[in-house]
Amino acid sequence: MALPYDSAAKFQDYAHPEVLVSTDWLAEHLDDPGLVVAESDEDVLLYETGHIPGAVKLDWHTELNEPDTRDYVDGQGFARLMSEKGISRDTTLVLYGDRNNWWAAYALWVATLFGHPDVRLLDGGRAKWIAEDRPLTRDAPERVPAGYPVIDRDDTRIRAFRSQVEQHLGRPMIDVRSPGEYSGELLHMPDYPQEGAVRGGHIPGARSVPWARAAAEDGTFRERKELEGIYAGEAGLQPGDDIVVYCRIGERSSHTWFVLQHLLGYPHVRNYDGSWTEWGNSVRVPIKRGETP
Amino acid sequence: MTTGTLNPRLAEIVDDFTSMPGKERLQLLLEFSDDLPALPERYADRRDLLEQVPECQSPLFLAVEVDDGDVVHLFFDAPPEAPTTRGFASILQAGLDGLGADEVLATPDEFTGQLGLNDLVSPLRLRGMAAMLSRIKRQIRSQRAG
């Protein structure tokens, strides 16, 4: 049984208000059967320092990822993971995390690849919950394993691969990285190779809209009118556009995917998770340097 | 690649990590994180004296002092929202602070991979700790040269 939607006034302006819950809503429903709260952070230990009571941990690096193939877990892997965490197909799954829900949005995007019917984000994430002095605990939750069916991952609707992005050149694309990464100034420092690319710049034609612009000071999503000003106004996106978003490895762009798909209601938005670490290193694919698309 | 052996303190830390099952290793890392000493007053308001380690996913600042007796003193600053980074810094603090410069320089670069954290933390995140170690060594070398 899905839990009731959060009727907070702010959410009603969004195209799909049912994908967000407020901290008030979560506090009220925390003990409801049928709800599982999962924390997904950039920092792999942050959950252990204290989390929302009852929340399970969901880590992208170590759990959602299939490192040997640079892919996500398959249907069996996802079923196993969800079952272990006490999540069944009819569970209302509420995700939250650090850094404006950047990794939580990523986890939500992955859950969407498997078509989980009811998955929502906590508006404002971990930071807002803490700012409001709501309870945290270090106690590990006791969750009874659930049965989650094996669902084939659907990579066709919201995920883009490199060859598809090559076909997409000339159509709307959003690069959500920082301005320095977009222009190509930033690769990595000499002698300190990191998660970098051999070339700096962006995919030709992609417009720069750093992902965090969609978040307000307190980590909540900006109101619909402000988001429209950024993505429709400044970046010139039209609701019916076929849109590709990307960053370095596809996590920050999941946040923008969420905004475009769910808050603004654009139906054709795909996240290119290969992103710059693939494109910037690929042989015979074009890049553009500098500040213009 | 540096070839060298782990000093006894660091070897004991590696031993502590690898002798326990996976999930408990994260708890141990959390304990290290909780125990990272605060910056002394002379650095507390002087971030400009610290070196930033941008390879860490979260902000980390460090300072290295080599005293007249060639003994190394390490200072780290990372916010509570970055417990993994704090944990890595704390391991280096516990394992290297107060040792002779040669001993610190002899620490094998690959030791960060020996803690049994690769699968739990991800190699990408562990790179931050390797970067801290290499910056510590570089500072020691440059201070000695200066």
XYZ file of C-alpha atoms in Angstrom:
439
model
C 0.000 0.000 0.000
C 1.444 3.324 -1.058
C 1.469 6.005 1.569
C -0.549 9.195 1.058
C 1.128 11.971 -0.858
C 2.467 15.060 0.815
C 0.004 17.856 0.172
C 2.488 20.653 0.975
C 1.521 23.716 -1.066
C 4.950 24.213 -2.616
C 4.934 20.756 -4.195
C 1.567 21.238 -5.899
C 3.129 23.584 -8.430
C 5.489 20.875 -9.674
C 4.515 18.630 -12.545
C 4.731 15.502 -10.356
C 4.230 16.591 -6.745
C 4.005 12.980 -5.620
C 7.780 12.470 -5.938
C 8.621 14.769 -3.022
C 7.972 14.670 0.683
C 8.731 17.353 3.242
C 10.515 16.823 6.532
C 7.174 17.424 8.291
C 5.528 14.679 6.270
C 8.352 12.267 6.932
C 8.380 12.940 10.667
C 4.664 12.225 10.751
C 4.869 8.997 8.722
C 8.176 7.625 9.955
C 6.627 4.648 11.711
C 4.074 3.801 9.030
C 4.214 0.269 7.706
C 4.825 0.315 3.989
C 7.489 3.022 4.233
C 11.228 2.499 3.968
C 13.567 5.470 4.271
C 17.015 5.127 2.715
C 19.993 7.434 3.058
C 22.365 7.801 0.141
C 25.427 9.991 0.592
C 28.590 11.020 -1.079
C 30.427 10.190 2.126
C 30.229 6.459 2.759
C 30.457 6.900 6.555
C 28.035 9.769 6.988
C 25.098 7.420 7.599
C 27.058 5.757 10.410
C 27.593 9.097 12.168
C 23.829 9.332 12.645
C 20.807 8.827 10.404
C 17.055 9.266 10.467
C 15.664 6.635 12.883
C 14.825 3.459 10.998
C 16.513 4.557 7.771
C 18.625 2.029 5.875
C 21.805 2.890 4.029
C 22.101 2.705 0.268
C 25.554 3.339 -1.134
C 26.105 3.932 -4.815
C 29.772 3.048 -5.000
C 29.501 -0.237 -3.212
C 25.895 -1.331 -3.800
C 24.218 0.118 -6.896
C 27.282 -0.118 -9.069
C 28.576 -3.157 -10.940
C 32.241 -2.177 -11.124
C 33.454 -4.963 -13.388
C 31.238 -3.797 -16.219
C 30.956 -0.112 -15.303
C 27.236 -0.568 -15.141
C 24.472 -0.762 -12.586
C 23.402 -3.920 -10.864
C 21.149 -6.138 -12.952
C 17.618 -7.208 -12.112
C 18.779 -9.983 -9.820
C 21.268 -7.767 -8.076
C 18.675 -5.069 -7.544
C 16.130 -7.581 -6.264
C 18.676 -8.952 -3.814
C 19.656 -5.481 -2.614
C 16.089 -4.298 -2.134
C 15.093 -7.534 -0.385
C 18.003 -7.255 2.052
C 16.927 -3.762 2.994
C 13.354 -4.755 3.608
C 12.021 -3.056 0.492
C 9.336 -4.777 -1.530
C 7.793 -3.729 -4.817
C 4.883 -1.979 -3.076
C 7.045 -0.161 -0.528
C 6.969 3.614 -0.527
C 10.676 4.350 -0.736
C 11.816 7.756 0.488
C 15.409 8.688 -0.299
C 17.481 11.415 1.251
C 21.146 12.298 1.536
C 23.892 14.865 1.781
C 24.830 17.605 -0.679
C 21.375 18.722 -1.778
C 20.301 15.122 -2.283
C 22.808 14.657 -5.082
C 23.384 10.954 -4.385
C 19.818 10.381 -3.271
C 18.665 11.647 -6.672
C 21.114 9.236 -8.244
C 19.671 6.339 -6.264
C 16.198 7.467 -7.271
C 17.242 7.469 -10.913
C 18.599 3.931 -10.586
C 15.401 2.786 -8.840
C 13.538 4.306 -11.784
C 15.567 2.172 -14.217
C 13.910 -0.741 -12.451
C 10.550 0.981 -12.458
C 10.076 1.015 -8.692
C 6.495 2.264 -8.520
C 6.695 4.655 -5.574
C 10.008 6.347 -4.894
C 10.269 9.868 -3.511
C 12.895 12.346 -2.374
C 12.959 14.125 0.959
C 13.010 17.809 -0.024
C 16.055 19.401 1.585
C 17.622 16.037 2.393
C 19.827 15.339 5.343
C 20.841 18.950 5.895
C 17.288 20.193 6.366
C 16.376 17.348 8.713
C 19.381 18.233 10.865
C 18.826 21.987 10.631
C 15.390 21.421 12.094
C 16.857 19.531 15.059
C 15.036 16.366 14.189
C 16.276 13.105 15.705
C 19.240 11.136 14.409
C 20.489 7.819 15.657
C 23.506 5.582 15.273
C 21.375 2.512 15.948
C 21.269 0.137 13.023
C 17.678 -0.493 11.932
C 16.207 -3.956 12.281
C 14.603 -4.685 8.976
C 12.934 -7.887 8.020
C 14.096 -8.981 4.568
C 11.377 -8.571 1.974
C 10.748 -10.335 -1.293
C 11.552 -8.126 -4.272
C 10.829 -9.475 -7.752
C 13.500 -9.663 -10.428
C 12.706 -6.810 -12.806
C 14.671 -6.212 -15.990
C 16.425 -2.876 -15.993
C 14.998 -0.564 -18.645
C 17.856 1.470 -20.099
C 15.826 2.845 -22.980
C 13.827 5.702 -21.509
C 15.935 7.677 -19.050
C 19.465 6.508 -19.767
C 21.697 7.486 -22.692
C 24.817 5.724 -23.940
C 27.726 7.288 -25.775
C 26.665 6.194 -29.260
C 23.231 7.671 -28.628
C 24.756 10.931 -27.478
C 26.808 11.054 -30.689
C 23.524 10.763 -32.591
C 22.089 13.434 -30.347
C 24.670 16.130 -31.213
C 22.891 19.306 -32.230
C 19.913 18.644 -29.995
C 19.351 19.950 -26.444
C 21.958 18.922 -23.930
C 22.787 20.215 -20.473
C 26.222 19.966 -18.880
C 25.697 20.221 -15.129
C 29.358 20.399 -14.046
C 31.081 23.458 -12.652
C 32.012 26.288 -15.050
C 35.696 25.324 -14.845
C 34.993 21.754 -15.877
C 32.709 22.955 -18.663
C 35.225 25.332 -20.190
C 38.009 22.783 -19.917
C 40.195 24.691 -17.457
C 39.926 21.968 -14.855
C 41.256 18.495 -15.500
C 43.360 17.571 -12.546
C 46.463 18.861 -10.876
C 49.887 17.820 -12.148
C 51.183 14.667 -10.441
C 47.843 13.951 -8.811
C 45.754 12.000 -11.253
C 42.190 11.623 -10.103
C 38.835 10.916 -11.611
C 39.779 12.864 -14.684
C 39.806 12.880 -18.425
C 42.563 13.396 -20.955
C 40.681 16.296 -22.528
C 38.917 19.190 -20.869
C 35.810 20.864 -22.224
C 32.241 19.852 -22.962
C 30.123 18.019 -25.521
C 29.578 20.396 -28.457
C 26.241 22.135 -28.176
C 25.712 21.363 -24.492
C 24.649 24.321 -22.398
C 26.121 24.892 -18.972
C 23.726 24.821 -16.031
C 25.552 23.711 -12.861
C 23.320 21.218 -11.103
C 23.214 22.945 -7.712
C 21.444 25.948 -9.184
C 18.253 23.925 -8.809
C 18.715 23.911 -5.047
C 17.929 26.740 -2.646
C 20.173 27.742 0.265
C 18.578 25.195 2.577
C 19.032 22.344 0.108
C 15.367 22.204 -0.938
C 14.425 22.428 -4.589
C 13.719 25.877 -5.926
C 10.130 26.688 -6.676
C 8.782 25.817 -10.071
C 8.807 29.392 -11.343
C 12.505 29.782 -10.507
C 13.352 26.450 -12.108
C 11.531 27.454 -15.269
C 13.504 30.682 -15.311
C 16.743 28.685 -15.273
C 16.001 25.769 -17.586
C 13.387 27.194 -19.970
C 14.438 30.843 -19.734
C 18.239 30.778 -19.599
C 18.952 27.380 -21.142
C 16.138 27.589 -23.659
C 14.692 24.114 -23.087
C 11.199 23.394 -24.376
C 8.955 20.900 -22.577
C 8.731 18.562 -25.575
C 12.479 18.516 -26.228
C 14.519 15.362 -26.336
C 17.113 16.269 -23.691
C 20.376 14.652 -22.545
C 22.039 15.654 -19.273
C 25.509 14.680 -18.114
C 28.276 15.469 -15.614
C 31.437 13.471 -14.796
C 30.033 10.081 -13.922
C 26.311 10.720 -14.062
C 25.496 11.456 -10.440
C 25.133 15.225 -10.394
C 23.181 15.018 -13.637
C 20.678 12.653 -11.977
C 19.715 15.610 -9.835
C 19.068 17.719 -12.935
C 17.264 14.786 -14.568
C 14.970 14.694 -11.534
C 14.275 18.405 -11.798
C 13.500 18.318 -15.517
C 11.547 15.087 -15.506
C 9.585 15.354 -12.296
C 9.473 18.959 -11.183
C 9.106 20.564 -14.614
C 7.462 17.550 -16.223
C 9.596 17.275 -19.365
C 8.819 13.814 -20.693
C 11.986 13.048 -22.678
C 15.027 13.456 -20.482
C 17.910 10.980 -20.449
C 20.922 10.902 -18.190
C 24.210 10.069 -19.898
C 25.959 8.252 -17.039
C 29.150 7.638 -19.009
C 29.440 11.412 -18.872
C 32.718 13.255 -19.111
C 34.895 10.410 -17.838
C 33.813 8.501 -20.944
C 33.300 11.281 -23.494
C 36.416 13.214 -22.565
C 38.551 10.103 -22.954
C 36.956 8.636 -26.070
C 38.748 8.371 -29.372
C 37.295 10.331 -32.295
C 34.488 12.066 -30.499
C 34.410 15.862 -30.682
C 34.674 18.225 -27.755
C 34.364 21.959 -27.393
C 36.561 24.105 -25.182
C 35.641 27.440 -23.684
C 32.576 29.033 -22.203
C 30.164 28.847 -25.117
C 28.146 25.795 -26.216
C 56.404 3.538 -6.108
C 57.927 3.877 -2.711
C 59.192 0.666 -1.318
C 59.432 0.472 2.401
C 57.906 -1.217 5.363
C 55.060 -0.087 7.524
C 56.112 1.356 10.846
C 54.816 -0.672 13.810
C 51.996 1.748 14.646
C 50.635 1.783 11.114
C 51.130 -1.971 10.859
C 48.992 -2.407 13.959
C 46.260 -0.232 12.489
C 46.306 -2.275 9.284
C 46.129 -5.394 11.423
C 43.171 -4.052 13.397
C 41.249 -3.356 10.210
C 42.006 -6.556 8.371
C 41.383 -8.846 11.325
C 37.726 -7.845 11.597
C 34.788 -8.622 9.326
C 33.751 -6.088 6.691
C 30.953 -4.194 8.410
C 32.967 -3.740 11.572
C 35.764 -2.123 9.598
C 33.457 0.775 8.817
C 32.732 1.106 12.525
C 36.442 1.255 13.220
C 36.851 3.913 10.561
C 34.024 5.805 12.259
C 35.912 5.608 15.567
C 38.990 7.043 13.913
C 36.819 9.747 12.413
C 35.337 10.630 15.794
C 38.815 10.752 17.339
C 40.538 13.100 14.882
C 42.183 15.744 17.064
C 41.006 19.323 16.571
C 43.431 21.816 15.083
C 45.672 23.533 17.616
C 44.974 27.207 18.166
C 47.806 28.420 16.001
C 46.120 26.886 12.969
C 42.490 27.236 13.981
C 42.046 30.697 12.482
C 44.778 30.399 9.889
C 43.426 28.207 7.133
C 45.882 29.957 4.818
C 48.720 28.104 6.559
C 47.200 24.771 5.633
C 47.451 22.902 2.356
C 44.233 21.832 0.741
C 43.933 18.304 -0.597
C 41.542 18.629 -3.531
C 41.681 14.926 -4.350
C 39.527 14.259 -1.344
C 35.851 14.334 -2.187
C 35.259 16.623 0.754
C 37.394 19.540 1.862
C 40.485 18.531 3.749
C 43.283 20.752 4.931
C 46.557 19.595 6.363
C 49.700 21.027 7.861
C 53.025 19.264 8.242
C 55.766 20.381 10.604
C 59.226 18.864 10.745
C 60.883 20.007 13.962
C 64.577 20.468 14.752
C 64.863 16.842 15.776
C 63.537 15.750 12.359
C 60.282 14.625 13.967
C 57.082 15.009 11.947
C 53.924 16.605 13.355
C 50.680 16.371 11.423
C 47.563 18.512 11.657
C 44.308 17.961 9.798
C 41.054 19.776 9.398
C 37.915 18.310 7.857
C 34.269 19.022 8.678
C 32.030 16.576 10.555
C 29.964 16.158 7.357
C 32.991 14.422 5.848
C 33.524 11.504 8.239
C 35.331 9.297 5.719
C 37.875 11.977 4.983
C 38.229 12.589 8.718
C 38.693 8.858 9.266
C 41.500 8.676 6.694
C 43.187 11.723 8.170
C 42.873 10.253 11.635
C 44.518 6.976 10.539
C 47.471 8.917 9.156
C 47.591 11.041 12.292
C 47.585 8.017 14.563
C 50.028 6.107 12.404
C 52.562 8.782 11.479
C 52.450 11.761 13.838
C 55.538 11.971 16.031
C 57.672 9.685 13.876
C 60.993 10.571 12.346
C 60.860 12.096 8.879
C 62.656 9.125 7.304
C 60.152 6.726 8.800
C 57.232 8.710 7.400
C 58.895 8.913 4.000
C 59.393 5.152 4.022
C 55.652 4.506 4.304
C 54.674 2.531 1.210
C 52.330 4.539 -0.993
C 50.192 1.488 -1.499
C 49.467 1.016 2.204
C 46.031 2.654 1.830
C 45.001 -0.382 -0.184
C 45.986 -2.736 2.633
C 43.323 -1.630 5.102
C 40.705 -3.934 3.621
C 38.493 -0.989 2.760
C 38.521 -1.234 -1.038
C 35.196 -2.994 -1.333
C 33.586 -1.122 1.534
C 34.655 2.377 0.703
C 35.489 2.151 -3.032
C 38.913 2.723 -4.568
C 37.840 6.172 -5.734
C 37.320 7.364 -2.193
C 40.515 5.708 -0.992
C 42.427 7.778 -3.496
C 41.857 10.744 -1.231
C 43.898 9.094 1.490
C 46.701 8.215 -0.921
C 46.757 11.865 -1.961
C 47.047 12.980 1.674
C 50.011 10.692 2.166
C 51.775 11.880 -0.956
C 51.255 15.523 0.000
C 52.608 14.850 3.490
C 55.720 13.307 1.981
C 56.145 16.130 -0.462
C 55.908 18.711 2.312
C 58.492 16.858 4.374
C 60.881 16.769 1.420
C 60.423 20.426 0.612
C 60.793 21.525 4.239
C 63.988 19.554 4.527
C 65.278 21.001 1.281
C 64.364 24.495 2.473
